[in-house]
Amino acid sequence: MQRIVVLGRGGAGKSTLAERLERTTALPRTELDAVFWSAELEPTPCDDWRRTQADLATRERWILDGDLGPHDDLAPRLRRADTVIVLDLPAWRCAWRVIRRGRETRDFWSWMLRWRRRDRPMILRAIDRHAPTATLVVLSSPAEIDRWIEQVSAAGD
């Protein structure tokens, strides 16, 4: 594992998992939300976002964590990924985490609540198309995430 993409609905724990992976693997991590959204919470224009991702993905080793929903273009980072992790936790768990961390917009809640039915299938198709040789890891609970991190850690020892 040298180039990891972490995807999932809001509140799934993408950044938390990416931080744990960074500590375990020593791969440098980029939280895409911090790069994509302006200080005014305006999205980066699509062409600029593709270029930014392509630049990030040219590095030899990385973790790119983030799922930007309808604003995203997964292809630039998936093409270079050797591992793709999809966090598919239940909506109720994600909603609870989002409520605890603070306020979100109506658009965010709409995306988060519809993610499994609408976005997950699109993500899986994009992985199949742009990262057919990458290892796909789908994790559906905190216990699965913990076990997987333990496996990654043991493999690195």
Backbone as CSV, one residue per row, in Angstrom:
resi,resn,N_x,N_y,N_z,CA_x,CA_y,CA_z,C_x,C_y,C_z
1,MET,0.850,-1.187,0.000,0.000,0.000,0.000,0.887,1.240,0.000
2,GLN,0.794,1.960,-1.101,1.579,3.188,-1.239,0.716,4.400,-1.569
3,ARG,-0.468,4.149,-2.182,-1.362,5.237,-2.600,-2.787,4.816,-2.252
4,ILE,-3.325,5.434,-1.207,-4.609,5.019,-0.638,-5.642,6.124,-0.786
5,VAL,-6.807,5.761,-1.296,-7.964,6.662,-1.359,-8.963,6.181,-0.314
6,VAL,-9.463,7.123,0.512,-10.461,6.797,1.534,-11.747,7.548,1.187
7,LEU,-12.846,6.790,1.014,-14.144,7.348,0.623,-15.218,6.900,1.612
8,GLY,-16.341,7.622,1.612,-17.482,7.261,2.451,-18.339,8.479,2.718
9,ARG,-19.515,8.208,3.257,-20.440,9.317,3.527,-19.900,10.194,4.652
10,GLY,-20.496,11.386,4.782,-20.132,12.286,5.858,-20.348,11.617,7.207
11,GLY,-19.394,11.789,8.104,-19.506,11.215,9.438,-19.084,9.762,9.532
12,ALA,-18.628,9.175,8.440,-18.233,7.762,8.454,-16.903,7.535,9.164
13,GLY,-16.086,8.582,9.272,-14.793,8.438,9.927,-13.618,8.385,8.965
14,LYS,-13.783,8.990,7.792,-12.722,8.971,6.784,-11.429,9.601,7.305
15,SER,-11.542,10.780,7.873,-10.336,11.473,8.349,-9.718,10.759,9.538
16,THR,-10.541,10.232,10.410,-10.022,9.484,11.563,-9.271,8.247,11.089
17,LEU,-9.851,7.499,10.151,-9.174,6.332,9.609,-7.886,6.743,8.909
18,ALA,-7.933,7.803,8.124,-6.741,8.258,7.406,-5.627,8.656,8.376
19,GLU,-5.981,9.298,9.480,-4.979,9.642,10.498,-4.354,8.384,11.085
20,ARG,-5.174,7.381,11.374,-4.660,6.118,11.905,-3.746,5.440,10.888
21,LEU,-4.143,5.457,9.620,-3.306,4.882,8.568,-1.983,5.638,8.437
22,GLU,-2.049,6.937,8.545,-0.831,7.746,8.460,0.148,7.343,9.567
23,ARG,-0.353,7.179,10.786,0.505,6.758,11.900,1.038,5.339,11.688
24,THR,0.206,4.459,11.151,0.575,3.055,10.977,1.537,2.835,9.818
25,THR,1.328,3.556,8.714,2.093,3.311,7.492,3.180,4.350,7.205
26,ALA,3.118,5.490,7.876,4.018,6.622,7.623,3.805,7.232,6.230
27,LEU,2.654,6.948,5.617,2.316,7.593,4.344,1.796,8.998,4.630
28,PRO,2.176,9.989,3.838,1.653,11.344,4.055,0.176,11.430,3.676
29,ARG,-0.591,12.151,4.483,-2.041,12.235,4.302,-2.441,13.646,3.886
30,THR,-3.426,13.707,2.983,-4.047,14.969,2.617,-5.544,14.827,2.830
31,GLU,-6.102,15.720,3.641,-7.554,15.760,3.844,-8.130,16.646,2.742
32,LEU,-8.858,16.037,1.826,-9.305,16.752,0.629,-10.302,17.872,0.927
33,ASP,-11.099,17.738,1.973,-12.012,18.836,2.331,-11.242,20.141,2.538
34,ALA,-10.078,20.063,3.173,-9.286,21.264,3.453,-8.729,21.892,2.178
35,VAL,-8.551,21.097,1.138,-8.019,21.595,-0.133,-9.146,22.081,-1.038
36,PHE,-10.268,21.383,-1.009,-11.360,21.611,-1.956,-12.209,22.840,-1.637
37,TRP,-12.560,23.027,-0.361,-13.490,24.094,0.026,-12.731,25.368,0.359
38,SER,-13.228,26.497,-0.135,-12.634,27.795,0.197,-13.041,28.178,1.625
39,ALA,-12.484,29.261,2.118,-12.839,29.749,3.448,-14.320,30.116,3.525
40,GLU,-14.910,30.473,2.378,-16.335,30.816,2.308,-17.201,29.600,2.008
41,LEU,-16.594,28.415,2.038,-17.260,27.144,1.740,-17.767,27.059,0.302
42,GLU,-17.012,27.679,-0.594,-17.288,27.555,-2.026,-16.433,26.415,-2.571
43,PRO,-17.012,25.573,-3.432,-16.219,24.471,-3.992,-15.204,24.961,-5.015
44,THR,-14.128,24.232,-5.154,-13.138,24.507,-6.198,-13.776,24.180,-7.547
45,PRO,-13.614,25.030,-8.546,-14.154,24.720,-9.876,-13.629,23.370,-10.383
46,CYS,-14.451,22.667,-11.131,-14.189,21.293,-11.546,-12.829,21.115,-12.230
47,ASP,-12.515,21.948,-13.208,-11.228,21.804,-13.913,-10.050,22.028,-12.971
48,ASP,-10.163,23.007,-12.090,-9.104,23.263,-11.111,-8.975,22.078,-10.156
49,TRP,-10.108,21.491,-9.780,-10.090,20.361,-8.866,-9.409,19.145,-9.511
50,ARG,-9.690,18.902,-10.775,-9.019,17.798,-11.479,-7.499,17.998,-11.491
51,ARG,-7.072,19.231,-11.789,-5.633,19.523,-11.817,-5.008,19.360,-10.435
52,THR,-5.704,19.839,-9.420,-5.190,19.725,-8.053,-5.027,18.259,-7.661
53,GLN,-6.047,17.454,-7.945,-5.957,16.026,-7.621,-4.842,15.345,-8.408
54,ALA,-4.732,15.670,-9.677,-3.671,15.075,-10.493,-2.303,15.409,-9.899
55,ASP,-2.135,16.657,-9.436,-0.867,17.051,-8.802,-0.630,16.254,-7.515
56,LEU,-1.667,16.131,-6.693,-1.528,15.360,-5.449,-1.195,13.897,-5.741
57,ALA,-1.813,13.353,-6.769,-1.650,11.931,-7.076,-0.322,11.607,-7.766
58,THR,0.422,12.601,-8.231,1.697,12.311,-8.884,2.763,11.858,-7.891
59,ARG,2.577,12.172,-6.616,3.553,11.726,-5.620,3.573,10.191,-5.576
60,GLU,4.650,9.637,-5.124,4.791,8.179,-5.078,4.006,7.543,-3.935
61,ARG,3.844,8.263,-2.829,3.206,7.687,-1.640,2.228,8.707,-1.066
62,TRP,1.003,8.251,-0.749,0.028,9.176,-0.186,-1.217,8.468,0.333
63,ILE,-1.942,9.223,1.158,-3.311,8.890,1.556,-4.133,10.127,1.217
64,LEU,-5.168,9.958,0.397,-6.074,11.058,0.060,-7.428,10.709,0.639
65,ASP,-7.848,11.483,1.634,-9.097,11.157,2.310,-10.131,12.222,2.019
66,GLY,-11.282,11.762,1.538,-12.378,12.681,1.297,-13.326,12.172,0.233
67,ASP,-14.576,12.497,0.449,-15.646,12.172,-0.497,-16.456,13.450,-0.608
68,LEU,-16.377,14.094,-1.737,-16.977,15.411,-1.904,-18.337,15.357,-2.583
69,GLY,-18.919,14.166,-2.582,-20.279,13.993,-3.072,-20.459,14.482,-4.491
70,PRO,-21.491,15.279,-4.734,-21.802,15.696,-6.103,-20.754,16.633,-6.710
71,HIS,-19.862,17.168,-5.880,-18.814,18.065,-6.380,-17.566,17.318,-6.821
72,ASP,-17.509,16.031,-6.557,-16.265,15.288,-6.713,-16.075,14.741,-8.114
73,ASP,-14.830,14.526,-8.446,-14.409,13.810,-9.643,-13.337,12.838,-9.161
74,LEU,-13.698,11.584,-9.026,-12.821,10.586,-8.430,-11.690,10.121,-9.343
75,ALA,-11.876,10.232,-10.645,-10.951,9.623,-11.598,-9.483,9.992,-11.371
76,PRO,-9.119,11.267,-11.170,-7.687,11.580,-11.061,-6.985,10.844,-9.922
77,ARG,-7.650,10.685,-8.784,-6.977,9.984,-7.690,-7.143,8.471,-7.777
78,LEU,-8.270,8.001,-8.311,-8.442,6.554,-8.438,-7.451,5.947,-9.429
79,ARG,-7.145,6.664,-10.495,-6.225,6.130,-11.512,-4.861,5.777,-10.923
80,ARG,-4.457,6.475,-9.889,-3.137,6.238,-9.277,-3.215,5.395,-8.009
81,ALA,-4.395,5.136,-7.500,-4.526,4.409,-6.231,-4.167,2.941,-6.383
82,ASP,-3.503,2.406,-5.354,-3.321,0.958,-5.306,-4.257,0.325,-4.279
83,THR,-4.850,1.162,-3.425,-5.807,0.696,-2.423,-6.922,1.724,-2.309
84,VAL,-8.169,1.253,-2.314,-9.324,2.132,-2.134,-10.134,1.578,-0.967
85,ILE,-10.373,2.441,0.010,-11.157,2.056,1.178,-12.482,2.802,1.119
86,VAL,-13.566,2.057,1.214,-14.903,2.646,1.248,-15.482,2.363,2.628
87,LEU,-15.760,3.430,3.368,-16.408,3.287,4.671,-17.910,3.332,4.445
88,ASP,-18.558,2.232,4.713,-19.993,2.082,4.470,-20.713,1.839,5.791
89,LEU,-20.582,2.796,6.691,-21.220,2.680,7.996,-22.683,3.101,7.908
90,PRO,-23.511,2.625,8.846,-24.942,2.966,8.814,-25.182,4.474,8.938
91,ALA,-26.239,4.936,8.301,-26.585,6.364,8.327,-26.785,6.863,9.752
92,TRP,-27.412,6.062,10.624,-27.665,6.529,11.990,-26.357,6.817,12.729
93,ARG,-25.340,5.975,12.522,-24.053,6.188,13.199,-23.383,7.458,12.664
94,CYS,-23.420,7.620,11.345,-22.814,8.802,10.741,-23.539,10.071,11.175
95,ALA,-24.872,10.018,11.206,-25.653,11.184,11.631,-25.302,11.571,13.064
96,TRP,-25.177,10.590,13.931,-24.821,10.872,15.328,-23.456,11.562,15.405
97,ARG,-22.504,11.083,14.645,-21.168,11.693,14.643,-21.214,13.118,14.108
98,VAL,-22.008,13.332,13.057,-22.117,14.672,12.469,-22.759,15.632,13.463
99,ILE,-23.800,15.195,14.152,-24.464,16.042,15.155,-23.476,16.425,16.245
100,ARG,-22.650,15.489,16.672,-21.683,15.757,17.742,-20.596,16.733,17.307
101,ARG,-20.232,16.733,16.025,-19.122,17.600,15.616,-19.561,19.012,15.260
102,GLY,-20.850,19.242,15.006,-21.279,20.610,14.737,-22.327,20.709,13.651
103,ARG,-22.635,21.949,13.300,-23.693,22.218,12.328,-23.229,21.910,10.919
104,GLU,-24.182,21.477,10.109,-23.937,21.224,8.692,-25.099,21.810,7.888
105,THR,-24.861,21.981,6.599,-25.873,22.560,5.725,-26.925,21.518,5.336
106,ARG,-28.012,22.003,4.827,-29.065,21.117,4.322,-28.538,20.239,3.190
107,ASP,-27.707,20.816,2.301,-27.122,20.038,1.208,-26.265,18.895,1.739
108,PHE,-25.503,19.161,2.792,-24.681,18.108,3.384,-25.559,16.967,3.895
109,TRP,-26.613,17.311,4.645,-27.492,16.277,5.199,-28.168,15.469,4.087
110,SER,-28.574,16.135,3.045,-29.199,15.439,1.922,-28.218,14.442,1.313
111,TRP,-26.983,14.873,1.075,-25.959,13.991,0.526,-25.680,12.836,1.478
112,MET,-25.491,13.162,2.751,-25.129,12.137,3.730,-26.213,11.065,3.857
113,LEU,-27.465,11.489,3.893,-28.551,10.533,4.075,-28.836,9.704,2.820
114,ARG,-28.537,10.243,1.650,-28.780,9.516,0.397,-27.543,8.791,-0.128
115,TRP,-26.433,8.918,0.561,-25.153,8.421,0.070,-25.206,6.940,-0.305
116,ARG,-25.734,6.104,0.558,-25.693,4.656,0.309,-26.479,4.275,-0.950
117,ARG,-27.604,4.889,-1.146,-28.459,4.544,-2.285,-27.973,5.196,-3.580
118,ARG,-27.498,6.444,-3.480,-27.158,7.186,-4.695,-25.647,7.216,-4.972
119,ASP,-24.858,7.603,-4.000,-23.423,7.824,-4.240,-22.598,6.541,-4.209
120,ARG,-22.900,5.648,-3.299,-22.114,4.418,-3.185,-22.068,3.640,-4.506
121,PRO,-23.204,3.432,-5.180,-23.119,2.727,-6.470,-22.249,3.458,-7.499
122,MET,-22.324,4.790,-7.529,-21.494,5.553,-8.463,-20.013,5.413,-8.107
123,ILE,-19.714,5.419,-6.817,-18.334,5.261,-6.366,-17.801,3.893,-6.776
124,LEU,-18.584,2.859,-6.538,-18.137,1.509,-6.888,-17.923,1.356,-8.398
125,ARG,-18.778,1.990,-9.199,-18.577,1.963,-10.662,-17.295,2.713,-11.038
126,ALA,-17.051,3.850,-10.387,-15.838,4.629,-10.679,-14.588,3.834,-10.293
127,ILE,-14.633,3.122,-9.185,-13.497,2.291,-8.782,-13.271,1.204,-9.823
128,ASP,-14.341,0.565,-10.242,-14.237,-0.498,-11.243,-13.646,0.038,-12.548
129,ARG,-14.025,1.233,-12.906,-13.572,1.816,-14.174,-12.149,2.364,-14.099
130,HIS,-11.828,3.106,-13.019,-10.567,3.844,-12.950,-9.490,3.172,-12.107
131,ALA,-9.875,2.203,-11.280,-8.898,1.535,-10.414,-9.146,0.029,-10.388
132,PRO,-9.246,-0.597,-11.556,-9.622,-2.015,-11.585,-8.614,-2.944,-10.917
133,THR,-7.359,-2.535,-10.808,-6.358,-3.398,-10.184,-6.093,-3.047,-8.720
134,ALA,-6.714,-1.973,-8.242,-6.520,-1.581,-6.845,-7.214,-2.567,-5.911
135,THR,-6.671,-2.684,-4.722,-7.321,-3.478,-3.679,-8.485,-2.657,-3.137
136,LEU,-9.678,-3.227,-3.148,-10.861,-2.555,-2.622,-11.167,-3.129,-1.244
137,VAL,-11.280,-2.242,-0.259,-11.601,-2.629,1.110,-12.875,-1.889,1.497
138,VAL,-13.940,-2.619,1.802,-15.194,-2.018,2.249,-15.358,-2.377,3.722
139,LEU,-15.469,-1.346,4.559,-15.588,-1.536,6.005,-16.917,-0.960,6.471
140,SER,-17.663,-1.752,7.261,-19.035,-1.385,7.604,-19.289,-1.156,9.076
141,SER,-18.263,-1.213,9.906,-18.465,-0.985,11.342,-17.147,-0.554,11.971
142,PRO,-17.210,0.104,13.129,-15.969,0.456,13.835,-15.118,-0.779,14.158
143,ALA,-15.758,-1.903,14.480,-15.005,-3.125,14.784,-14.248,-3.618,13.548
144,GLU,-14.879,-3.565,12.377,-14.195,-3.956,11.135,-13.018,-3.037,10.857
145,ILE,-13.208,-1.750,11.089,-12.128,-0.785,10.885,-10.959,-1.115,11.808
146,ASP,-11.232,-1.358,13.082,-10.173,-1.692,14.041,-9.422,-2.953,13.631
147,ARG,-10.156,-3.986,13.243,-9.512,-5.246,12.830,-8.637,-5.026,11.594
148,TRP,-9.130,-4.249,10.646,-8.362,-4.006,9.438,-7.076,-3.235,9.744
149,ILE,-7.169,-2.207,10.586,-5.984,-1.432,10.984,-4.970,-2.346,11.670
150,GLU,-5.454,-3.246,12.521,-4.556,-4.214,13.183,-3.844,-5.079,12.147
151,GLN,-4.559,-5.513,11.115,-3.952,-6.323,10.055,-2.888,-5.521,9.302
152,VAL,-3.190,-4.281,8.999,-2.240,-3.419,8.300,-0.997,-3.215,9.165
153,SER,-1.211,-2.969,10.430,-0.102,-2.761,11.353,0.765,-4.017,11.459
154,ALA,0.115,-5.184,11.584,0.860,-6.442,11.696,1.639,-6.734,10.414
155,ALA,1.062,-6.405,9.266,1.744,-6.642,7.997,2.974,-5.752,7.841
156,GLY,2.926,-4.565,8.456,4.038,-3.631,8.351,5.166,-3.920,9.304
157,ASP,4.917,-4.744,10.316,5.962,-5.061,11.310,7.024,-5.978,10.773
